[in-house]
Short mmCIF file of C-alpha atoms and ligand atoms in Angstrom, two decimals:
data_model
loop_
_atom_site.label_atom_id
_atom_site.label_comp_id
_atom_site.label_asym_id
_atom_site.label_seq_id
_atom_site.Cartn_x
_atom_site.Cartn_y
_atom_site.Cartn_z
CA UNK W 8 -19.20 109.43 5.59
CA UNK W 9 -20.15 106.30 6.63
CA UNK W 10 -23.30 105.01 7.30
CA UNK W 11 -23.30 103.28 10.53
CA UNK W 12 -25.99 101.06 12.05
CA UNK W 13 -26.05 100.98 16.30
CA UNK W 14 -27.64 98.70 18.12
CA UNK W 15 -28.66 99.48 21.96
CA UNK W 16 -29.23 96.91 24.39
CA UNK W 17 -31.78 97.11 27.18
CA UNK W 18 -29.16 97.69 29.49
CA UNK W 19 -27.69 100.09 27.96
CA UNK W 20 -30.33 102.02 27.57
CA UNK W 21 -32.38 101.25 30.90
CA UNK W 22 -32.98 104.90 32.79
CA UNK W 23 -32.75 108.66 31.77
CA UNK W 24 -29.30 108.91 32.76
CA UNK W 25 -28.15 105.13 30.54
CA UNK W 26 -30.40 107.06 27.38
CA UNK W 27 -28.35 110.26 28.24
CA UNK W 28 -25.11 108.66 28.03
CA UNK W 29 -26.24 106.67 24.23
CA UNK W 30 -27.32 110.14 23.80
CA UNK W 31 -23.58 111.36 23.59
CA UNK W 32 -22.35 108.14 21.65
CA UNK W 33 -24.66 108.78 18.83
CA UNK W 34 -23.75 112.76 19.16
CA UNK W 35 -20.36 111.99 19.39
CA UNK W 36 -20.60 109.97 15.70
CA UNK W 37 -23.12 112.15 14.56
CA UNK W 38 -20.03 115.49 14.48
CA UNK W 39 -18.05 113.01 13.03
CA UNK W 40 -20.15 113.27 9.88
CA UNK W 41 -21.50 110.18 9.17
CA UNK W 42 -25.04 108.40 8.71
CA UNK W 43 -26.23 107.00 12.26
CA UNK W 44 -28.75 104.36 12.37
CA UNK W 45 -30.03 103.52 15.80
CA UNK W 46 -31.93 100.39 16.70
CA UNK W 47 -32.85 100.14 20.76
CA UNK W 48 -34.33 97.17 22.53
CA UNK W 49 -36.63 98.43 25.52
CA UNK W 50 -35.74 99.38 28.06
CA UNK W 51 -34.01 97.53 31.21
CA UNK W 52 -36.24 94.23 32.00
CA UNK W 53 -39.27 96.10 30.00
CA UNK W 54 -40.42 93.36 27.91
CA UNK W 55 -40.60 90.94 30.33
CA UNK W 56 -42.70 93.33 33.05
CA UNK W 57 -44.87 93.18 29.81
CA UNK W 58 -44.84 89.46 30.13
CA UNK W 59 -45.68 88.99 33.33
CA UNK W 60 -47.32 92.07 33.05
CA UNK W 61 -50.39 90.08 30.54
CA UNK W 62 -50.32 87.45 32.42
CA UNK W 63 -52.07 89.04 35.36
CA UNK W 64 -54.74 89.77 33.00
CA UNK W 65 -55.61 86.33 30.90
CA UNK W 66 -52.64 83.18 31.59
CA UNK W 67 -52.92 82.32 27.41
CA UNK W 68 -53.53 85.95 25.24
CA UNK W 69 -53.44 85.60 21.41
CA UNK W 70 -49.94 85.97 20.16
CA UNK W 71 -51.15 88.39 17.73
CA UNK W 72 -52.11 91.20 20.93
CA UNK W 73 -48.87 89.72 22.59
CA UNK W 74 -47.26 91.22 19.82
CA UNK W 75 -49.17 94.20 20.06
CA UNK W 76 -48.03 94.63 23.98
CA UNK W 77 -44.70 93.82 23.76
CA UNK W 78 -43.52 96.35 20.55
CA UNK W 79 -45.21 98.93 23.10
CA UNK W 80 -41.09 98.22 25.32
CA UNK W 81 -38.88 99.47 21.02
CA UNK W 82 -41.54 102.15 20.62
CA UNK W 83 -41.19 103.75 24.20
CA UNK W 84 -36.93 103.66 24.08
CA UNK W 85 -37.13 104.97 20.20
CA UNK W 86 -39.02 108.26 21.40
CA UNK W 87 -37.49 108.93 24.81
CA UNK W 88 -33.76 108.42 22.39
CA UNK W 89 -35.57 111.15 19.45
CA UNK W 90 -35.98 113.16 22.37
CA UNK W 91 -32.64 113.38 24.40
CA UNK W 92 -31.11 114.38 20.74
CA UNK W 93 -33.37 116.94 20.25
CA UNK W 94 -32.21 118.27 23.69
CA UNK W 95 -29.09 117.60 22.52
CA UNK W 96 -29.76 119.80 19.66
CA UNK W 97 -29.82 117.45 16.51
CA UNK W 98 -31.71 116.78 13.82
CA UNK W 99 -33.54 113.18 15.27
CA UNK W 100 -36.83 111.42 14.10
CA UNK W 101 -37.77 108.40 15.90
CA UNK W 102 -39.98 105.59 13.92
CA UNK W 103 -41.98 102.37 14.65
CA UNK W 104 -41.01 98.91 12.47
CA UNK W 105 -43.73 99.59 10.24
CA UNK W 106 -43.10 103.23 9.77
CA UNK W 107 -38.89 102.17 9.11
CA UNK W 108 -40.33 99.46 5.96
CA UNK W 109 -39.22 96.35 8.26
CA UNK W 110 -41.64 93.60 6.71
CA UNK W 111 -42.17 89.96 7.82
CA UNK W 112 -43.87 86.82 8.10
CA UNK W 113 -47.61 87.03 9.77
CA UNK W 114 -45.88 84.04 12.73
CA UNK W 115 -46.51 86.51 15.88
CA UNK W 116 -43.55 86.21 17.84
CA UNK W 117 -41.18 84.85 16.29
CA UNK W 118 -42.24 86.65 12.66
CA UNK W 119 -38.74 86.41 10.01
CA UNK W 120 -38.29 89.78 8.31
CA UNK W 121 -38.60 89.51 4.82
CA UNK W 122 -38.21 92.52 2.93
CA UNK W 123 -37.38 95.93 3.97
CA UNK W 124 -38.22 98.94 2.31
CA UNK W 125 -35.27 101.52 3.32
CA UNK W 126 -37.12 104.62 1.23
CA UNK W 127 -37.81 106.22 4.47
CA UNK W 128 -34.78 105.54 5.89
CA UNK W 129 -32.80 107.03 2.82
CA UNK W 130 -34.98 110.20 3.07
CA UNK W 131 -34.41 110.43 6.55
CA UNK W 132 -30.91 110.23 6.40
CA UNK W 133 -30.33 112.79 2.89
CA UNK W 134 -32.26 115.26 5.62
CA UNK W 135 -29.19 114.39 7.53
CA UNK W 136 -31.74 113.05 10.00
CA UNK W 137 -30.98 110.78 12.79
CA UNK W 138 -32.79 107.73 12.31
CA UNK W 139 -33.62 105.59 15.41
CA UNK W 140 -35.62 102.44 14.83
CA UNK W 141 -37.58 100.31 17.04
CA UNK W 142 -36.24 97.25 17.09
CA UNK W 143 -37.41 93.59 17.74
CA UNK W 144 -40.80 94.70 15.32
CA UNK W 145 -42.09 94.93 11.88
CA UNK W 146 -45.55 94.58 10.39
CA UNK W 147 -47.21 91.59 8.29
CA UNK W 148 -48.73 91.84 5.09
CA UNK W 149 -52.04 92.31 6.40
CA UNK W 150 -51.21 95.77 8.51
CA UNK W 151 -51.05 94.16 11.77
CA UNK W 152 -47.73 94.30 13.97
CA UNK W 153 -45.46 91.28 14.20
CA UNK W 154 -42.81 90.89 16.99
CA UNK W 155 -39.47 88.84 16.15
CA UNK W 156 -39.26 86.75 19.49
CA UNK W 157 -36.55 87.67 21.74
CA UNK W 158 -33.18 89.04 21.69
CA UNK W 159 -34.78 90.22 18.06
CA UNK W 160 -33.38 93.91 18.11
CA UNK W 161 -30.00 92.45 17.36
CA UNK W 162 -31.72 91.03 13.88
CA UNK W 163 -33.67 94.31 13.70
CA UNK W 164 -29.59 96.28 13.41
CA UNK W 165 -28.58 93.28 11.03
CA UNK W 166 -31.02 93.24 8.96
CA UNK W 167 -31.32 96.89 8.91
CA UNK W 168 -27.27 97.29 8.01
CA UNK W 169 -27.38 94.82 5.23
CA UNK W 170 -30.17 96.23 3.76
CA UNK W 171 -28.92 99.84 3.73
CA UNK W 172 -25.57 98.55 2.45
CA UNK W 173 -24.10 100.20 5.56
CA UNK W 174 -20.71 100.42 5.96
CA UNK W 175 -20.69 98.92 10.06
CA UNK W 176 -22.93 97.86 12.05
CA UNK W 177 -22.73 97.75 16.65
CA UNK W 178 -24.02 96.51 18.47
CA UNK W 179 -23.39 98.12 22.16
CA UNK W 180 -24.29 95.61 25.51
CA UNK W 181 -22.95 95.67 28.75
CA UNK W 182 -20.05 93.68 27.96
CA UNK W 183 -17.29 95.25 26.41
CA UNK W 184 -17.32 92.59 23.50
CA UNK W 185 -17.53 88.75 23.40
CA UNK W 186 -15.59 86.81 25.78
CA UNK W 187 -14.37 82.94 26.35
CA UNK W 188 -17.29 82.39 28.73
CA UNK W 189 -19.72 84.36 30.01
CA UNK W 190 -17.97 87.18 32.00
CA UNK W 191 -20.56 87.50 34.86
CA UNK W 192 -20.47 83.59 35.71
CA UNK W 193 -16.98 83.39 35.13
CA UNK W 194 -14.53 85.51 36.06
CA UNK W 195 -11.05 83.95 33.94
CA UNK W 196 -12.90 84.73 31.06
CA UNK W 197 -11.29 86.38 27.93
CA UNK W 198 -12.57 88.91 25.84
CA UNK W 199 -11.69 88.34 22.28
CA UNK W 200 -10.15 90.51 19.45
CA UNK W 201 -12.24 88.92 16.83
CA UNK W 202 -14.41 85.53 16.29
CA UNK W 203 -15.77 83.88 12.81
CA UNK W 204 -19.47 83.58 11.94
CA UNK W 205 -19.51 80.49 12.42
CA UNK W 206 -18.10 80.17 15.76
CA UNK W 207 -20.28 82.79 17.13
CA UNK W 208 -23.56 81.35 15.14
CA UNK W 209 -22.41 78.31 17.29
CA UNK W 210 -21.87 79.94 20.70
CA UNK W 211 -25.06 81.73 20.31
CA UNK W 212 -27.38 78.91 19.71
CA UNK W 213 -25.19 77.20 22.50
CA UNK W 214 -26.47 79.78 24.81
CA UNK W 215 -24.16 83.04 24.90
CA UNK W 216 -26.98 85.44 24.10
CA UNK W 217 -24.45 87.33 23.77
CA UNK W 218 -25.45 88.16 20.10
CA UNK W 219 -29.19 86.47 19.02
CA UNK W 220 -28.24 83.63 17.29
CA UNK W 221 -30.70 84.54 13.89
CA UNK W 222 -28.55 87.71 14.07
CA UNK W 223 -25.33 86.26 13.77
CA UNK W 224 -26.92 83.67 10.72
CA UNK W 225 -28.04 87.07 8.80
CA UNK W 226 -24.36 88.90 9.53
CA UNK W 227 -22.78 85.49 7.85
CA UNK W 228 -25.13 85.51 4.71
CA UNK W 229 -25.08 89.27 3.73
CA UNK W 230 -21.62 89.53 4.59
CA UNK W 231 -22.26 92.57 7.72
CA UNK W 232 -19.36 92.55 9.61
CA UNK W 233 -20.38 93.17 12.48
CA UNK W 234 -19.32 94.79 16.64
CA UNK W 235 -20.13 93.28 19.94
CA UNK W 236 -18.79 96.95 22.18
CA UNK W 237 -19.77 98.52 25.70
CA UNK W 238 -21.96 101.31 26.46
CA UNK W 239 -20.74 102.39 28.95
CA UNK W 240 -17.45 102.78 28.06
CA UNK W 241 -15.42 104.09 25.13
CA UNK W 242 -13.01 101.48 23.26
CA UNK W 243 -12.90 99.25 20.08
CA UNK W 244 -15.05 95.43 20.78
CA UNK W 245 -14.92 92.23 19.55
CA UNK W 246 -15.44 91.90 15.59
CA UNK W 247 -17.27 89.04 14.04
CA UNK W 248 -16.22 88.23 10.52
CA UNK W 249 -16.05 85.35 8.21
CA UNK W 250 -12.32 85.06 8.55
CA UNK W 251 -10.43 85.84 11.47
CA UNK W 252 -5.83 85.56 12.19
CA UNK W 253 -7.08 83.56 15.34
CA UNK W 254 -6.62 79.66 13.52
CA UNK W 255 -4.25 78.80 15.79
CA UNK W 256 -6.41 79.08 18.54
CA UNK W 257 -7.87 75.28 19.60
CA UNK W 258 -11.77 77.08 20.57
CA UNK W 259 -12.70 80.44 21.43
CA UNK W 260 -15.74 79.88 24.18
CA UNK W 261 -17.53 77.69 26.45
CA UNK W 262 -21.41 78.14 26.49
CA UNK W 263 -23.66 76.83 28.59
CA UNK W 264 -27.72 76.24 27.77
CA UNK W 265 -30.77 75.28 30.74
CA UNK W 266 -32.91 75.61 28.10
CA UNK W 267 -33.04 71.85 27.62
CA UNK W 268 -34.71 68.37 28.97
CA UNK W 269 -33.76 64.77 28.29
CA UNK W 270 -36.40 61.93 26.94
CA UNK W 271 -35.51 57.99 27.22
CA UNK W 272 -37.30 55.82 25.37
CA UNK W 273 -36.87 52.70 26.62
CA UNK W 274 -36.85 49.02 25.45
CA UNK W 275 -37.74 49.75 21.80
CA UNK W 276 -38.06 46.85 18.94
CA UNK W 277 -34.14 46.58 17.36
CA UNK W 278 -35.17 46.83 14.16
CA UNK W 279 -34.80 49.10 11.19
CA UNK W 280 -37.51 51.31 10.75
CA UNK W 281 -37.31 52.16 14.96
CA UNK W 282 -36.01 55.46 14.78
CA UNK W 283 -37.58 56.57 11.92
CA UNK W 284 -41.36 55.48 13.95
CA UNK W 285 -40.18 58.00 17.19
CA UNK W 286 -38.58 60.79 15.03
CA UNK W 287 -41.93 61.24 13.21
CA UNK W 288 -43.89 61.36 16.20
CA UNK W 289 -41.57 64.41 17.54
CA UNK W 290 -41.35 66.08 13.78
CA UNK W 291 -45.12 65.66 13.52
CA UNK W 292 -45.85 66.80 17.20
CA UNK W 293 -43.36 69.60 15.35
CA UNK W 294 -41.23 69.12 18.72
CA UNK W 295 -36.84 70.39 17.51
CA UNK W 296 -35.18 67.76 18.58
CA UNK W 297 -31.04 68.31 20.08
CA UNK W 298 -28.58 65.90 20.82
CA UNK W 299 -29.11 62.28 20.13
CA UNK W 300 -28.08 59.05 21.05
CA UNK W 301 -29.45 54.82 20.81
CA UNK W 302 -27.93 52.72 22.61
CA UNK W 303 -26.14 48.67 20.91
CA UNK W 304 -29.07 46.52 20.95
CA UNK W 305 -29.00 44.10 23.99
CA UNK W 306 -31.41 40.86 24.00
CA UNK W 307 -33.59 42.48 20.53
CA UNK W 308 -34.28 46.11 22.22
CA UNK W 309 -32.63 49.40 22.59
CA UNK W 310 -32.77 52.74 23.42
CA UNK W 311 -32.90 55.95 22.39
CA UNK W 312 -32.55 59.02 24.54
CA UNK W 313 -32.91 62.91 23.18
CA UNK W 314 -33.29 66.35 24.08
CA UNK W 315 -35.02 68.67 22.98
CA UNK W 316 -36.28 72.26 24.46
CA UNK W 317 -37.57 72.18 27.96
CA UNK W 318 -40.56 74.45 26.58
CA UNK W 319 -40.92 71.16 24.18
CA UNK W 320 -40.96 68.51 26.92
CA UNK W 321 -44.43 67.94 27.69
CA UNK W 322 -45.88 68.08 24.65
CA UNK W 323 -42.91 65.32 23.61
CA UNK W 324 -43.83 63.90 25.98
CA UNK W 325 -47.50 63.52 25.47
CA UNK W 326 -46.96 62.55 21.44
CA UNK W 327 -44.74 59.51 22.61
CA UNK W 328 -47.39 58.55 25.13
CA UNK W 329 -50.26 58.46 22.64
CA UNK W 330 -48.17 56.35 20.36
CA UNK W 331 -46.64 53.87 22.70
CA UNK W 332 -48.88 50.86 21.84
CA UNK W 333 -47.61 51.76 17.49
CA UNK W 334 -43.92 52.25 18.74
CA UNK W 335 -44.08 49.27 21.01
CA UNK W 336 -41.70 50.94 23.81
CA UNK W 337 -41.44 50.12 27.41
CA UNK W 338 -41.11 52.95 29.57
CA UNK W 339 -40.45 56.79 29.12
CA UNK W 340 -37.84 58.41 31.14
CA UNK W 341 -37.75 61.70 31.36
CA UNK W 342 -35.18 64.67 33.09
CA UNK W 343 -35.49 68.33 33.02
CA UNK W 344 -33.34 69.57 35.17
CA UNK W 345 -30.00 68.32 33.26
CA UNK W 346 -27.91 71.22 30.67
CA UNK W 347 -25.57 71.68 28.09
CA UNK W 348 -22.38 72.59 27.78
CA UNK W 349 -20.28 72.86 24.58
CA UNK W 350 -16.91 74.80 23.54
CA UNK W 351 -17.11 75.89 20.24
CA UNK W 352 -13.61 76.50 18.14
CA UNK W 353 -12.64 77.09 14.16
CA UNK W 354 -9.22 75.86 15.65
CA UNK W 355 -10.32 72.19 16.69
CA UNK W 356 -11.08 70.76 12.98
CA UNK W 357 -6.87 70.75 12.71
CA UNK W 358 -6.57 70.26 16.60
CA UNK W 359 -6.37 66.63 18.03
CA UNK W 360 -6.85 66.20 21.47
CA UNK W 361 -9.92 68.74 22.13
CA UNK W 362 -12.03 66.35 23.58
CA UNK W 363 -9.19 64.54 25.64
CA UNK W 364 -8.83 68.02 27.33
CA UNK W 365 -13.05 68.76 27.97
CA UNK W 366 -13.27 65.56 28.95
CA UNK W 367 -10.05 65.29 31.14
CA UNK W 368 -11.67 68.86 32.99
CA UNK W 369 -14.73 67.26 33.53
CA UNK W 370 -13.66 63.73 35.00
CA UNK W 371 -11.98 66.64 37.40
CA UNK W 372 -14.32 67.92 38.60
CA UNK W 373 -16.53 64.97 39.16
CA UNK W 374 -19.22 66.17 36.54
CA UNK W 375 -20.24 62.86 34.72
CA UNK W 376 -21.64 63.53 31.17
CA UNK W 377 -24.89 61.85 29.83
CA UNK W 378 -24.84 63.08 26.67
CA UNK W 379 -22.61 64.22 23.88
CA UNK W 380 -22.50 65.36 20.39
CA UNK W 381 -20.37 66.89 18.12
CA UNK W 382 -19.58 68.53 14.82
CA UNK W 383 -16.78 70.50 12.65
CA UNK W 384 -16.36 73.28 15.32
CA UNK W 385 -18.19 72.37 18.50
CA UNK W 386 -18.52 69.58 21.30
CA UNK W 387 -21.30 69.71 23.13
CA UNK W 388 -22.20 67.24 26.80
CA UNK W 389 -25.66 66.84 28.33
CA UNK W 390 -24.86 67.13 32.54
CA UNK W 391 -26.62 67.52 35.26
CA UNK W 392 -27.74 71.07 35.60
CA UNK W 393 -26.83 71.83 39.14
CA UNK W 394 -22.90 70.47 37.63
CA UNK W 395 -23.41 73.10 35.03
CA UNK W 396 -21.81 75.79 35.99
CA UNK W 397 -19.03 73.71 37.62
CA UNK W 398 -18.84 71.97 34.58
CA UNK W 399 -18.11 75.57 32.38
CA UNK W 400 -15.64 76.70 34.83
CA UNK W 401 -13.82 73.48 34.67
CA UNK W 402 -13.17 72.89 30.99
CA UNK W 403 -13.10 76.69 30.83
CA UNK W 404 -10.36 76.71 33.32
CA UNK W 405 -8.44 73.58 30.99
CA UNK W 406 -8.25 75.35 28.09
CA UNK W 407 -8.09 78.94 28.86
CA UNK W 408 -6.62 80.07 32.47
CA UNK W 409 -4.02 76.28 32.91
P1 LIG K 518 -28.51 93.20 25.52
O1 LIG K 518 -29.68 93.55 26.03
O2 LIG K 518 -27.41 94.54 25.61
O3 LIG K 518 -28.31 92.39 23.74
P2 LIG K 518 -27.34 90.77 26.50
O4 LIG K 518 -28.24 90.65 28.07
O5 LIG K 518 -29.05 89.78 26.05
O6 LIG K 518 -27.82 92.33 26.28
O7 LIG K 518 -26.57 90.15 26.33
C1 LIG K 518 -25.73 89.92 27.19
C2 LIG K 518 -25.01 89.71 27.87
O8 LIG K 518 -24.47 87.78 27.45
C3 LIG K 518 -24.02 89.71 28.94
O9 LIG K 518 -24.18 90.33 30.13
C4 LIG K 518 -23.15 88.21 29.77
O10 LIG K 518 -23.24 88.43 30.33
C5 LIG K 518 -24.40 87.89 28.42
N1 LIG K 518 -22.94 86.40 27.88
C6 LIG K 518 -22.79 85.03 27.51
N2 LIG K 518 -22.10 84.85 26.52
C7 LIG K 518 -21.07 85.68 26.85
C8 LIG K 518 -20.32 85.44 26.37
N3 LIG K 518 -19.42 84.77 25.35
N4 LIG K 518 -19.69 86.55 25.99
C9 LIG K 518 -20.14 87.68 26.36
N5 LIG K 518 -21.05 88.13 27.49
C10 LIG K 518 -22.08 86.88 27.29
N1 LIG K 519 -36.91 93.52 23.67
C1 LIG K 519 -36.91 92.34 23.17
C2 LIG K 519 -36.35 91.51 24.07
O1 LIG K 519 -36.30 91.57 25.29
C3 LIG K 519 -35.82 91.54 22.17
C4 LIG K 519 -34.73 92.67 22.65
O2 LIG K 519 -34.01 93.03 23.46
O3 LIG K 519 -34.10 92.14 21.76
O4 LIG K 519 -35.98 89.72 23.86
MG1 LIG K 520 -30.08 90.05 24.39
#
């Protein structure tokens, strides 16, 4: 008998037939004698729909009330799934995040899980019940409902698997695993049988939403082996773990992130302390900076360019503009139609020529690169958003289809 945490995403439980199909998967595992904790997302586009509904009433609602609203999406899924299992004659109980003992920080909209009190879940499992938990939510110290941020149900599942010391954590989605690129955009994308936590973390934070980035970080920290599989067919998926047998493969995926904007601070004085002062302005405004590029000084001046999340662009520009005199730059050049295209792979650490292959693919596709950044296991380039899909396809072809 194993303790298994299973998470089903919004597309898997989008409608009544979806809920009944997923109930069938749960029933099969239960009949094999496993203890089951099932984490659910809101149905289909419910979270987006609720967000739109809120905007019809108030353009800037408090984050506390948004959490009250958005948490209902996952609650509805959990109750409906419990009803589907009741109909199959199985012992089941649905729990809200709070009832499941998920304690979080009080950052509404992006709360962090601080602790999970497992007594209630354990008690229900001891009664041989299937436990359905509403994903994406918890409760903070003052008793208010919180949510974990978009895609947060993945984090709920991994956190529960870690806290309950589950034998397995399975994320069911609409694709049958993790692919070398988004299979919806790149028809030739290949399914990976396994991938390391580090690679998956990079892919997730560079735009592959198949797993939420924070959930992979948590899986790595607590050594929770994750499986990504489809709820539409019964077949094994992709295993995410510490080491894989795939070191021979240079790269494991290509990702695209369109949540990027570029700012160039032009005509700064070429002297010590300038970069520090520019980035201090941004960090004081709580803006996270991604790729940074500084030009070589010429005639006593230099330019510093960097990227930020698109949602932070306006606040970054106003923070810098407010310090124009003190920083002494001549102009800000801004673009919000850029995208970051990245390749990720643990194998590139020991391989040469990976960057050359990537840049050659971009050259062949006539895509201009405006910035480059690298780490041990990834290379990212900034391109025009209009070129991004072509860039992904060309790079994918070069590494995986040639
Ligand atoms: P869920 O609601 O189940 O969490 P998401 O829609 O958040 O599902 O994530 C699944 C989607 O992620 C897939 O439909 C796919 O289009 C997209 N995706 C992006 N990159 C990848 C990749 N490398 N491998 C698999 N899926 C990917
Ligand atoms: N329903 C939430 C969202 O769409 C959480 C999740 O599905 O993971 O972001
Ligand atoms: Mg998701």
